[in-house]
PDB file of C-alpha atoms in Angstrom:
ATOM      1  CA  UNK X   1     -65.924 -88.894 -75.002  1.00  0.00           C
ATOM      2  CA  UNK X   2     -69.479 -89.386 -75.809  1.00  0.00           C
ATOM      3  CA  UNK X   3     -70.784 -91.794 -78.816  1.00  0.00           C
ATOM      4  CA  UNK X   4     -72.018 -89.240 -80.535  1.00  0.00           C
ATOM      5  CA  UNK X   5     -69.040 -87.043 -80.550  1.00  0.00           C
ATOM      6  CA  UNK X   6     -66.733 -89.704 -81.458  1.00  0.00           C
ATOM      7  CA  UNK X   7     -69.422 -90.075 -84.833  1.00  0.00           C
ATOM      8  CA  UNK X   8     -68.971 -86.525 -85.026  1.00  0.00           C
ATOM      9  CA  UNK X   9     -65.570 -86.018 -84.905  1.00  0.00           C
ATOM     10  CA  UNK X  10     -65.593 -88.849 -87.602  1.00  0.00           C
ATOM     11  CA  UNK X  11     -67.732 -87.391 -89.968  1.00  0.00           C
ATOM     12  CA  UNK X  12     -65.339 -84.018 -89.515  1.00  0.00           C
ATOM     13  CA  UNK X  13     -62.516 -85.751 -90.469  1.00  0.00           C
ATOM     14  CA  UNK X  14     -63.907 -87.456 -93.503  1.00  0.00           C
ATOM     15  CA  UNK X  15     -62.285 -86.857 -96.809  1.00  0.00           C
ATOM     16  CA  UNK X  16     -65.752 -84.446 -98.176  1.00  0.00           C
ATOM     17  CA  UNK X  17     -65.761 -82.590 -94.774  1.00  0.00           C
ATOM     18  CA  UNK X  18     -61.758 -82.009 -95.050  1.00  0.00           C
ATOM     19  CA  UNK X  19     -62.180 -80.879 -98.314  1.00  0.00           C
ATOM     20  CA  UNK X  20     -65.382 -78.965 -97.681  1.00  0.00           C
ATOM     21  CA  UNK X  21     -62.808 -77.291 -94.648  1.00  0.00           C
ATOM     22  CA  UNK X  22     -60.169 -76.599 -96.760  1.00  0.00           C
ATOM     23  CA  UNK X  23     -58.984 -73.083 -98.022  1.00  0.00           C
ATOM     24  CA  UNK X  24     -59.656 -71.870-101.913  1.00  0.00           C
ATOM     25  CA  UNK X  25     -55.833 -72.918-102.422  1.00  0.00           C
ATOM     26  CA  UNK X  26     -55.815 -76.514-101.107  1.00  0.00           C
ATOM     27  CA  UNK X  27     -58.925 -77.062-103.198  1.00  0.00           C
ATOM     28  CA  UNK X  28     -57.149 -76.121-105.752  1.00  0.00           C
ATOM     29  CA  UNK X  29     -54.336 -78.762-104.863  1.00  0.00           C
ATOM     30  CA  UNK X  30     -57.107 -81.449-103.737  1.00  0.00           C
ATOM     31  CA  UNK X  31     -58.867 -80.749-107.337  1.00  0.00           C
ATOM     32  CA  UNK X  32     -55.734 -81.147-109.818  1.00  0.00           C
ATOM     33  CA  UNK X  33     -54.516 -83.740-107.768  1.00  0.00           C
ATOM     34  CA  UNK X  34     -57.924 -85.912-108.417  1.00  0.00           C
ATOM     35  CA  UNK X  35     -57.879 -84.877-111.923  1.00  0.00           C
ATOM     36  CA  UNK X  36     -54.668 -85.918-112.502  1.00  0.00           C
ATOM     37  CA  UNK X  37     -55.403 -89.660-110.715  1.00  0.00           C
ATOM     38  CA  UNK X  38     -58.588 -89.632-113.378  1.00  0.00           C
ATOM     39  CA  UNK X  39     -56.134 -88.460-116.600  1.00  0.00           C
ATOM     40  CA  UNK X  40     -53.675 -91.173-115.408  1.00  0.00           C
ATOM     41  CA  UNK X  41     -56.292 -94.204-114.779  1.00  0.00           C
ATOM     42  CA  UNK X  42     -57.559 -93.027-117.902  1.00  0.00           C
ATOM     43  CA  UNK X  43     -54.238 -93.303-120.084  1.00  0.00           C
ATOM     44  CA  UNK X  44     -53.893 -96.561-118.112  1.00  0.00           C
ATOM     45  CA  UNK X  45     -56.734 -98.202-119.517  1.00  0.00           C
ATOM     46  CA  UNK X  46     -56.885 -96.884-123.075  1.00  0.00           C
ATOM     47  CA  UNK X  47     -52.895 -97.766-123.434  1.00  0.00           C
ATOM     48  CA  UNK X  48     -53.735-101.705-122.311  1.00  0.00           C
ATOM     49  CA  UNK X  49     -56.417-101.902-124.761  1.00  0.00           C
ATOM     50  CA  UNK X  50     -54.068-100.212-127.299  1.00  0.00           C
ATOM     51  CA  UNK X  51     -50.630-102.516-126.719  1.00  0.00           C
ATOM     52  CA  UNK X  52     -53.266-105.512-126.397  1.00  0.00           C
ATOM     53  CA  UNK X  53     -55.243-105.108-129.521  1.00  0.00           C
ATOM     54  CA  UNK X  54     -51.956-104.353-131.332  1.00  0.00           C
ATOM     55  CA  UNK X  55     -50.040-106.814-130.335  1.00  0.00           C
ATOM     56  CA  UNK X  56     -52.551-109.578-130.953  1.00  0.00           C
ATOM     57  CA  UNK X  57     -52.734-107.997-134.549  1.00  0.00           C
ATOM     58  CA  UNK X  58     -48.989-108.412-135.142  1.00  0.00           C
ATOM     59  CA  UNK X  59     -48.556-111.622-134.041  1.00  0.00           C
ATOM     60  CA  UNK X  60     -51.269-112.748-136.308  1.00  0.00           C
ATOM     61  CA  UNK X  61     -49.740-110.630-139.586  1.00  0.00           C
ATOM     62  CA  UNK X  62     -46.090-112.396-138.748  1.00  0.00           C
ATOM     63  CA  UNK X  63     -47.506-116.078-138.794  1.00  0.00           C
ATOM     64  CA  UNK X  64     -48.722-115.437-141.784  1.00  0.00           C
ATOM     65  CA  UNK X  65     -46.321-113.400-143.375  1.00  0.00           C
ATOM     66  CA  UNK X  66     -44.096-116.594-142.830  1.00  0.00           C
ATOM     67  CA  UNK X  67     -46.572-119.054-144.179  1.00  0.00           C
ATOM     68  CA  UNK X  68     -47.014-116.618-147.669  1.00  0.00           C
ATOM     69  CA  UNK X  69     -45.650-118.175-150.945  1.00  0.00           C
ATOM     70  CA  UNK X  70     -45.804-114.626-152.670  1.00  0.00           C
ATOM     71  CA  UNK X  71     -44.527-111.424-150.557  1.00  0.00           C
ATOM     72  CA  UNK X  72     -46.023-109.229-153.329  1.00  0.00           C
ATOM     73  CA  UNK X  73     -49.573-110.567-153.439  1.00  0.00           C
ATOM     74  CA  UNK X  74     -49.192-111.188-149.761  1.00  0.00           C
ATOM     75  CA  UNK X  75     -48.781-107.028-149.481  1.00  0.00           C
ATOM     76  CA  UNK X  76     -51.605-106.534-151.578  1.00  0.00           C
ATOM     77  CA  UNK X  77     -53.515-108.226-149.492  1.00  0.00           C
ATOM     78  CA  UNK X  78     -52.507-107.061-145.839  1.00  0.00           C
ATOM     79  CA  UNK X  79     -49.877-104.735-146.351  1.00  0.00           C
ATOM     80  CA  UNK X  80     -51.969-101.730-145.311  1.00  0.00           C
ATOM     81  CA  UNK X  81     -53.094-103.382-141.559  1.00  0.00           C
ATOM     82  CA  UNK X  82     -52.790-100.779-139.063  1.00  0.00           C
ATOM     83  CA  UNK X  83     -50.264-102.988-136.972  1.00  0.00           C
ATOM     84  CA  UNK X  84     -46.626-102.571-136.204  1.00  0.00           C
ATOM     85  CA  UNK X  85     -45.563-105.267-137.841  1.00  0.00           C
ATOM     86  CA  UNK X  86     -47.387-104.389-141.330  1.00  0.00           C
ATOM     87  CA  UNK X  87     -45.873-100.919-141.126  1.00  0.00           C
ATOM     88  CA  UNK X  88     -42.877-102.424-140.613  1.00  0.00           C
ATOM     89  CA  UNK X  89     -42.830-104.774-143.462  1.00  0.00           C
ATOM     90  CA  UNK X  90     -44.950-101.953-145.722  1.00  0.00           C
ATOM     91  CA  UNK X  91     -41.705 -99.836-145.400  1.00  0.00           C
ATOM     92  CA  UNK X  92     -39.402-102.453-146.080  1.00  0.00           C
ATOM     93  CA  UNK X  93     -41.038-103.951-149.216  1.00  0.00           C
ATOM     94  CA  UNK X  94     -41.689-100.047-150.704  1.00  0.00           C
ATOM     95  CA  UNK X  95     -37.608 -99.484-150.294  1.00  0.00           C
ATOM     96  CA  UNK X  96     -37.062-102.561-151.971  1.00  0.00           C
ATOM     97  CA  UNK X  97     -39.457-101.748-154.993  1.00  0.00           C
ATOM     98  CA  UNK X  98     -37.521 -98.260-155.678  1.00  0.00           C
ATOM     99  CA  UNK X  99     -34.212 -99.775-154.935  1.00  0.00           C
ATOM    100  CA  UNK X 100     -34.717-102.435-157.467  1.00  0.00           C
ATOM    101  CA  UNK X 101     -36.522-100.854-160.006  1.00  0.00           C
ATOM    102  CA  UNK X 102     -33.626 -99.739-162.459  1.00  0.00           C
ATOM    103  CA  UNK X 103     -31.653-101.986-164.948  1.00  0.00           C
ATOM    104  CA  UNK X 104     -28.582-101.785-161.938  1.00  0.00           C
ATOM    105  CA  UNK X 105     -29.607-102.733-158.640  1.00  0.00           C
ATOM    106  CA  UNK X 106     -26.857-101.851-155.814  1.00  0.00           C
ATOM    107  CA  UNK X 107     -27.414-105.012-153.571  1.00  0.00           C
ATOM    108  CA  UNK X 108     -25.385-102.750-150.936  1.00  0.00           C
ATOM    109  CA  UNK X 109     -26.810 -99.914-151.110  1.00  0.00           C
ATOM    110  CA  UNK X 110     -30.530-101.716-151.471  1.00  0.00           C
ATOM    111  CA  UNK X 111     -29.257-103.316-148.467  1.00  0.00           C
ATOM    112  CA  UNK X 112     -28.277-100.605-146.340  1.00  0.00           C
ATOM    113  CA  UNK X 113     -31.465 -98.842-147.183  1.00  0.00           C
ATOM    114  CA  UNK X 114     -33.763-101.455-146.671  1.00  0.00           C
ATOM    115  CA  UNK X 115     -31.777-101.813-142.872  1.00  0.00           C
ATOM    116  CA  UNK X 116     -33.135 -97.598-142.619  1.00  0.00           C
ATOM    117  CA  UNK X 117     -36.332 -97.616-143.479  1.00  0.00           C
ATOM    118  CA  UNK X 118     -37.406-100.742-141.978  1.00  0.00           C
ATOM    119  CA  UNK X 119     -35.796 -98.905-138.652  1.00  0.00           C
ATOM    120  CA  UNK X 120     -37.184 -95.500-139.124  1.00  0.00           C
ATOM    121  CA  UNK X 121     -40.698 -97.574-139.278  1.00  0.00           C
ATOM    122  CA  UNK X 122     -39.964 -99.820-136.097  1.00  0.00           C
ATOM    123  CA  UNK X 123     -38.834 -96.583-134.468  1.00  0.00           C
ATOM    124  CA  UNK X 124     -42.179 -94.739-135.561  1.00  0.00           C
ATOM    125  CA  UNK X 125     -44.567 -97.470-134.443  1.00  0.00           C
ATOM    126  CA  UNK X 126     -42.575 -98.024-130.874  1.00  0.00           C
ATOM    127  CA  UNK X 127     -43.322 -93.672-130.577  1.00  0.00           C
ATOM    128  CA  UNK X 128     -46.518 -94.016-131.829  1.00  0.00           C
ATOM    129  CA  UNK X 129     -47.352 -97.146-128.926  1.00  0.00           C
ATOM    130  CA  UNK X 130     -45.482 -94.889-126.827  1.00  0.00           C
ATOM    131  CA  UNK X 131     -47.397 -91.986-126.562  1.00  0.00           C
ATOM    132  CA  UNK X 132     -48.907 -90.662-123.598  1.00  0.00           C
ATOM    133  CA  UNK X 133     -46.491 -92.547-121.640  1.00  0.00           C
ATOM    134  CA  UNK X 134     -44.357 -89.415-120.702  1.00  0.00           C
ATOM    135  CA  UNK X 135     -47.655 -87.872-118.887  1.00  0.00           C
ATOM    136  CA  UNK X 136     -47.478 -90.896-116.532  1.00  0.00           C
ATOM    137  CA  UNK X 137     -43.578 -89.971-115.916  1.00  0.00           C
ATOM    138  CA  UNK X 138     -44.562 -86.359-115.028  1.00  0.00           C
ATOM    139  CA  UNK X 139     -47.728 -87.020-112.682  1.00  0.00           C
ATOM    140  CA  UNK X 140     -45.583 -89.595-111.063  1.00  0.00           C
ATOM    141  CA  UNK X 141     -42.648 -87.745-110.332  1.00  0.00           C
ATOM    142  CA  UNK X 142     -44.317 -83.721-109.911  1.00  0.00           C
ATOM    143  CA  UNK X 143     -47.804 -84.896-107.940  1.00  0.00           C
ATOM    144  CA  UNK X 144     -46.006 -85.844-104.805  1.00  0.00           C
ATOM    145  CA  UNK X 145     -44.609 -82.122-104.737  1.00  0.00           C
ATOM    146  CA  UNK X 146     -47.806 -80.967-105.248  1.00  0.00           C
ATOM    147  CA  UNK X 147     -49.080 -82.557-102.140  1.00  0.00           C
ATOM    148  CA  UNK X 148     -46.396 -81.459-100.571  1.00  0.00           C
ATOM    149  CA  UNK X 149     -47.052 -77.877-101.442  1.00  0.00           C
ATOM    150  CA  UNK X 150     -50.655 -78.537-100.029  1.00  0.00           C
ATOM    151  CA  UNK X 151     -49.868 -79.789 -97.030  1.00  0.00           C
ATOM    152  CA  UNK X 152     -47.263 -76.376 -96.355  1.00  0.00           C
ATOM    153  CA  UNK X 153     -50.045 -74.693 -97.302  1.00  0.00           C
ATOM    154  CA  UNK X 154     -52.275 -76.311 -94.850  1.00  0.00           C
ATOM    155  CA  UNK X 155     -49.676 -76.306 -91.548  1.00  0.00           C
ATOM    156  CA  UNK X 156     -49.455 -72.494 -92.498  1.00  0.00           C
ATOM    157  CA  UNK X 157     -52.911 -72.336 -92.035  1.00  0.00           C
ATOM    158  CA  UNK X 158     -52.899 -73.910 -88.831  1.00  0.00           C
ATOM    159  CA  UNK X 159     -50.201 -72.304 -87.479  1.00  0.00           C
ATOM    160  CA  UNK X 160     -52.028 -68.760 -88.534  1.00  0.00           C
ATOM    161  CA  UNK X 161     -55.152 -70.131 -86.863  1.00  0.00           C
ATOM    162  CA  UNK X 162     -53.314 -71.190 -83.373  1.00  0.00           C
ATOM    163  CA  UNK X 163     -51.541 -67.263 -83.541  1.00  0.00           C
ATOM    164  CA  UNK X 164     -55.020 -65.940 -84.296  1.00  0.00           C
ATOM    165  CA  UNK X 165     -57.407 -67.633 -81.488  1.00  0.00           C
ATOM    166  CA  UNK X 166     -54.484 -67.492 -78.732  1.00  0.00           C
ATOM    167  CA  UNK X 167     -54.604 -71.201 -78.160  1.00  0.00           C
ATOM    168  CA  UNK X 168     -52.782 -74.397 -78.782  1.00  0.00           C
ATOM    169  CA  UNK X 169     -55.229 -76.785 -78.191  1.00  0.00           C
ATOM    170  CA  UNK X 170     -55.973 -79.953 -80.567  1.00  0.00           C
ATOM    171  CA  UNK X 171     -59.269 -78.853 -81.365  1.00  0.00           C
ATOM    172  CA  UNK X 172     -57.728 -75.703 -83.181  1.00  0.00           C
ATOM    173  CA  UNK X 173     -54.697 -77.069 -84.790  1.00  0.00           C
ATOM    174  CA  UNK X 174     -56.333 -80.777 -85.829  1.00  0.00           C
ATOM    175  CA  UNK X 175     -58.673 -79.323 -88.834  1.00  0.00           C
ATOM    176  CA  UNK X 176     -55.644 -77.664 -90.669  1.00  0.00           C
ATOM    177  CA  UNK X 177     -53.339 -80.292 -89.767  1.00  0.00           C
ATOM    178  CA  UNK X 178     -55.544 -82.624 -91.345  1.00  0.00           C
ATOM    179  CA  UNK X 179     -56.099 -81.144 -94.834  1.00  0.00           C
ATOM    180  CA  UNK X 180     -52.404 -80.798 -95.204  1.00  0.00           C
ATOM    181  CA  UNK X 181     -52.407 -84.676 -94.409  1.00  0.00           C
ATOM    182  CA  UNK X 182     -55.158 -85.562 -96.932  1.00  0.00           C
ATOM    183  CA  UNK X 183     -53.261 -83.269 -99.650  1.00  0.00           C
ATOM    184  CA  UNK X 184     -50.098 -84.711 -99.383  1.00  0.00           C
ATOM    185  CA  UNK X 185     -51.875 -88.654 -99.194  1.00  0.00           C
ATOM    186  CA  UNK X 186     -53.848 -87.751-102.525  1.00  0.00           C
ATOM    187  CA  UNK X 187     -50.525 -86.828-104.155  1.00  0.00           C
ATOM    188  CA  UNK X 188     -49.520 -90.059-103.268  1.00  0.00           C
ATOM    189  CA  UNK X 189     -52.540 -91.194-104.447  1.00  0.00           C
ATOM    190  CA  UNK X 190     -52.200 -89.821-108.014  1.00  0.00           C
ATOM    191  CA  UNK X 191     -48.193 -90.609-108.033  1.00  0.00           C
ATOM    192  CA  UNK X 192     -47.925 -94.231-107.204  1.00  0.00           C
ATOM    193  CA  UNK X 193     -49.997 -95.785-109.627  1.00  0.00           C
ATOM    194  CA  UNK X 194     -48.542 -93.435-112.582  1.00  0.00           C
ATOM    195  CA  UNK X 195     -44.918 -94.398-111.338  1.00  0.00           C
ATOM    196  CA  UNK X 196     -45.777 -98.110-111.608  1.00  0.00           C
ATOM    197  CA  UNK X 197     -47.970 -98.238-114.196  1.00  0.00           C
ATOM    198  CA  UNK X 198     -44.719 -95.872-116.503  1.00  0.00           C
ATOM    199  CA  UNK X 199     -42.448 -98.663-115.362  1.00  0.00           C
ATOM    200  CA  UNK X 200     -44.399-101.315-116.516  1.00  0.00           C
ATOM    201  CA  UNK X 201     -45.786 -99.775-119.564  1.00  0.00           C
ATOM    202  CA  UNK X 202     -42.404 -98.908-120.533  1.00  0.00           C
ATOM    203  CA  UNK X 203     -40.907-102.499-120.408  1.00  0.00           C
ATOM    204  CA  UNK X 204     -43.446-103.542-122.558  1.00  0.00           C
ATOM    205  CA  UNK X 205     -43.047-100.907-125.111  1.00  0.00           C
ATOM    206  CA  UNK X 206     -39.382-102.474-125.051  1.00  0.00           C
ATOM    207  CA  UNK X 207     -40.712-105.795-125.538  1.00  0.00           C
ATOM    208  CA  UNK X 208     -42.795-104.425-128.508  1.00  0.00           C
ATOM    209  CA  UNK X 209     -39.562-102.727-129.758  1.00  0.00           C
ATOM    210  CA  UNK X 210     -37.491-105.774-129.698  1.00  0.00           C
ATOM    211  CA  UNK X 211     -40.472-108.272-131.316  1.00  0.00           C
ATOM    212  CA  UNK X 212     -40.659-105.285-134.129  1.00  0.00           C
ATOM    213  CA  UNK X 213     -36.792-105.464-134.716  1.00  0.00           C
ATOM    214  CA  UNK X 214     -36.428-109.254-135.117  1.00  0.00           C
ATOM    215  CA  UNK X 215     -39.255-109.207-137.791  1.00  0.00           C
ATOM    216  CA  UNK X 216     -37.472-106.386-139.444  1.00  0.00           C
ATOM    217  CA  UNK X 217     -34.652-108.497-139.495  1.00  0.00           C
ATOM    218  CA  UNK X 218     -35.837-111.842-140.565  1.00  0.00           C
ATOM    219  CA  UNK X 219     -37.480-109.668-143.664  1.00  0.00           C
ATOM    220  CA  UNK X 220     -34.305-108.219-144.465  1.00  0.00           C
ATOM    221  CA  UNK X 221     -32.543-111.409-144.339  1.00  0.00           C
ATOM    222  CA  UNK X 222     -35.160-112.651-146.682  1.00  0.00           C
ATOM    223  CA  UNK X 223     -35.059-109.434-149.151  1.00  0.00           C
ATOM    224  CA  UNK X 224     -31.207-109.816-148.990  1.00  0.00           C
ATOM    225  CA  UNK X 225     -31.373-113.368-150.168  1.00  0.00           C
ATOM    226  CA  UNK X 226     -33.298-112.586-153.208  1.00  0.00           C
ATOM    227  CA  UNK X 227     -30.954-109.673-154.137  1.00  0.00           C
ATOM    228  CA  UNK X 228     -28.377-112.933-153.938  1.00  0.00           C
ATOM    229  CA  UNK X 229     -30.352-114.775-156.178  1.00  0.00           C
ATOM    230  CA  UNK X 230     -30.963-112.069-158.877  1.00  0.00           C
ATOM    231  CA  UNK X 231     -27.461-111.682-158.995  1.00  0.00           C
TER     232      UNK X 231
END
């Protein structure tokens, strides 16, 4: 084979020209399948910024939550950050108020309520970091079948193509062949970095969860301790 048809049998099986080549329905495969690698590159980036900004906001509001003299002033003050951990403590300190607001404070009851709300809030700001996340799940676990659908498609194709022209030579059967190769690689393409990036998103969402629940519970040791001492 010739130089130049080596360069132009290389240029045929590029990814434009195979999806130039390609039927109406692989397109269609080819298209969602990039569009789905964009969406999940895209909720890749935007949840990294969002877990990092948020968790360097927390950890500042705990130090010093710890280091405040006066929880009350200290809520005045930051209680309305848009960070877990002041969402957390923002529900805690607004159960306490109504709990302890009559002549007869219930230390168990305040207690067992404080343990609620400051949950319900951890368990609202780990959905809230959260979000999104499930899309990851789904292009990682549905775009392989997709490609795989594609790539049916495409052997179809060929197969229809070798009945058609009467002959079973590579040059007939190679183009379709090909696009059901590329289809099923760009599901791949759009799955494995959704699959890993899910799993790794999702262990630090737990770590998030965890950090959230021990300040919920040093606070409601704290709170607890004062109901002790107003008794």
């Amino acid at each position: 084979m010739s130089v130049a048809n080596v360069e132009m049998a290389s240029s045929a099986m590029s990814p434009v020209a195979l999806f130039l080549q390609a039927d109406i329905v692989v397109k269609a495969v080819m298209i969602g399948l990039l569009l789905a690698s964009l969406w999940t590159w895209a909720i890749i980036i935007g949840h990294w910024l969002k877990v990092r900004r948020l968790s360097a906001g927390s950890e500042t509001f705990e130090r010093d939550f710890w280091k405040a003299d006066d929880i009350d002033r200290f809520y005045d003050q930051r209680g309305k950050e848009d960070v877990p951990s002041a969402k957390v403590f923002a529900a805690g300190l607004t159960e306490w108020r109504r709990s302890t607001a009559g002549a007869r404070v219930d230390r168990e009851g305040t207690r067992a309520r404080l343990a609620v709300a400051m949950h319900a809030a951890v368990g609202a700001e780990v959905d809230r970091i959260a979000s999104r996340l499930n899309i990851l799940a789904t292009v990682g676990s549905v775009a392989p079948f997709v490609g795989l659908f594609g790539t049916v498609w495409g052997i179809m194709r060929s197969f229809t193509a070798i009945a058609g022209a009467n002959n079973t030579s590579l040059a007939v059967v190679a183009p379709g062949i090909a696009e059901a190769l590329f289809a099923t690689a760009l599901g791949l393409f759009a799955a494995i970095p959704a699959v890993i990036a899910y799993n790794r998103m999702t262990y630090g969402v737990n770590r998030i969860e965890a950090r959230l629940q021990r300040f919920a519970d040093g606070f409601h040791g704290t709170l607890s301790r004062e109901l002790d001492q107003e008794g």
